[in-house]
Amino acid sequence: MNIKMAIIVALISGVMFPSLALAEGLPFQTNADLLEKAMSGPIATIISLVGIVGCGAMLIFGGELSGFARTMVFLVLVISVIVQAGAIVRVLQGETGGSPNVTVTTMR
């Protein structure tokens, strides 16, 4: 019962005090920003696409894999999908990936 109450209090405090949920100015914020930038670049996107294709091929054509190998393939697949999800969201939001001064126009 106490765990449920703690979860409810945490959710309510996150809604009432969004500055606590944003957590800006923490000592590890610059490192987290660097990691985010590294995981959202073009090289990470290409590596994640190769990982998704490779893991899919391994699961389809791999035959009998041991439990450890299958776990590692699933781990690589999940990490690749997580990295690729950021690129998909950026594309759906309309970001170009080029310089900030580039404007995208559509013909009607």
CSV table of C-alpha atoms in Angstrom, one decimal:
chain,number,residue,atom,x,y,z
A,1,MET,CA,0.0,0.0,0.0
A,2,ASN,CA,2.8,2.4,0.8
A,3,ILE,CA,4.4,1.8,-2.6
A,4,LYS,CA,1.2,2.8,-4.4
A,5,MET,CA,1.0,6.0,-2.3
A,6,ALA,CA,4.7,6.9,-3.0
A,7,ILE,CA,4.1,6.5,-6.8
A,8,ILE,CA,1.0,8.6,-6.6
A,9,VAL,CA,2.8,11.4,-4.7
A,10,ALA,CA,5.7,11.3,-7.2
A,11,LEU,CA,3.3,11.6,-10.1
A,12,ILE,CA,1.4,14.4,-8.5
A,13,SER,CA,4.6,16.3,-7.6
A,14,GLY,CA,5.8,15.9,-11.1
A,15,VAL,CA,2.7,17.5,-12.4
A,16,MET,CA,2.5,20.3,-9.8
A,17,PHE,CA,6.2,21.1,-9.9
A,18,PRO,CA,7.5,20.6,-13.4
A,19,SER,CA,10.8,22.2,-12.5
A,20,LEU,CA,11.5,19.1,-10.4
A,21,ALA,CA,10.7,16.8,-13.4
A,22,LEU,CA,12.9,18.8,-15.8
A,23,ALA,CA,16.0,18.6,-13.6
A,24,GLU,CA,18.1,21.3,-15.3
A,25,GLY,CA,21.5,22.3,-14.0
A,26,LEU,CA,22.5,18.8,-12.7
A,27,PRO,CA,26.2,18.0,-12.7
A,28,PHE,CA,25.9,15.3,-15.3
A,29,GLN,CA,23.7,17.3,-17.7
A,30,THR,CA,26.6,18.1,-20.1
A,31,ASN,CA,27.6,14.5,-20.3
A,32,ALA,CA,23.9,13.5,-20.9
A,33,ASP,CA,23.7,16.1,-23.7
A,34,LEU,CA,26.9,14.8,-25.3
A,35,LEU,CA,25.5,11.2,-25.2
A,36,GLU,CA,22.2,12.4,-26.7
A,37,LYS,CA,24.0,14.2,-29.5
A,38,ALA,CA,26.2,11.1,-30.2
A,39,MET,CA,23.2,8.8,-30.4
A,40,SER,CA,21.2,11.1,-32.7
A,41,GLY,CA,23.9,11.6,-35.4
A,42,PRO,CA,24.0,10.1,-38.9
A,43,ILE,CA,26.6,7.5,-38.0
A,44,ALA,CA,24.5,6.2,-35.1
A,45,THR,CA,21.5,6.0,-37.4
A,46,ILE,CA,23.4,4.0,-40.0
A,47,ILE,CA,24.8,1.6,-37.4
A,48,SER,CA,21.3,1.1,-35.9
A,49,LEU,CA,19.9,0.3,-39.4
A,50,VAL,CA,22.6,-2.2,-40.0
A,51,GLY,CA,21.9,-3.7,-36.5
A,52,ILE,CA,18.2,-4.0,-37.2
A,53,VAL,CA,18.8,-5.7,-40.6
A,54,GLY,CA,21.5,-7.9,-39.2
A,55,CYS,CA,19.5,-9.0,-36.2
A,56,GLY,CA,16.4,-9.7,-38.3
A,57,ALA,CA,18.4,-11.8,-40.7
A,58,MET,CA,20.0,-13.7,-37.8
A,59,LEU,CA,16.7,-14.4,-36.2
A,60,ILE,CA,15.1,-15.5,-39.5
A,61,PHE,CA,18.0,-17.5,-41.1
A,62,GLY,CA,20.0,-18.3,-37.9
A,63,GLY,CA,18.5,-21.7,-37.3
A,64,GLU,CA,19.1,-23.0,-33.8
A,65,LEU,CA,20.8,-20.4,-31.7
A,66,SER,CA,21.9,-21.0,-28.2
A,67,GLY,CA,20.1,-19.1,-25.4
A,68,PHE,CA,23.0,-16.7,-24.9
A,69,ALA,CA,23.4,-15.9,-28.6
A,70,ARG,CA,19.6,-15.3,-29.0
A,71,THR,CA,19.7,-13.0,-25.9
A,72,MET,CA,22.6,-11.0,-27.4
A,73,VAL,CA,20.8,-10.7,-30.8
A,74,PHE,CA,17.6,-9.4,-29.0
A,75,LEU,CA,19.7,-7.0,-27.0
A,76,VAL,CA,21.4,-5.6,-30.1
A,77,LEU,CA,18.0,-5.4,-31.8
A,78,VAL,CA,16.4,-3.5,-29.0
A,79,ILE,CA,19.3,-1.0,-28.7
A,80,SER,CA,19.2,-0.5,-32.5
A,81,VAL,CA,15.4,0.1,-32.5
A,82,ILE,CA,15.7,2.6,-29.6
A,83,VAL,CA,18.4,4.6,-31.4
A,84,GLN,CA,16.5,4.5,-34.7
A,85,ALA,CA,13.3,5.6,-33.0
A,86,GLY,CA,14.8,9.1,-32.3
A,87,ALA,CA,15.6,9.5,-36.1
A,88,ILE,CA,12.1,8.4,-37.0
A,89,VAL,CA,10.6,11.0,-34.6
A,90,ARG,CA,12.8,13.7,-36.0
A,91,VAL,CA,11.7,12.8,-39.6
A,92,LEU,CA,8.0,12.8,-38.6
A,93,GLN,CA,8.4,16.2,-36.9
A,94,GLY,CA,9.8,17.7,-40.1
A,95,GLU,CA,13.4,18.3,-39.1
A,96,THR,CA,15.8,18.2,-42.1
A,97,GLY,CA,19.1,17.2,-40.5
A,98,GLY,CA,21.0,19.8,-42.6
A,99,SER,CA,22.0,23.2,-41.5
A,100,PRO,CA,19.5,25.2,-39.5
A,101,ASN,CA,19.1,27.8,-42.3
A,102,VAL,CA,17.6,25.3,-44.7
A,103,THR,CA,13.9,25.6,-45.3
A,104,VAL,CA,11.8,22.8,-46.7
A,105,THR,CA,9.1,23.8,-49.2
A,106,THR,CA,6.4,21.6,-50.7
A,107,MET,CA,4.8,21.9,-54.1
A,108,ARG,CA,1.1,22.0,-54.2
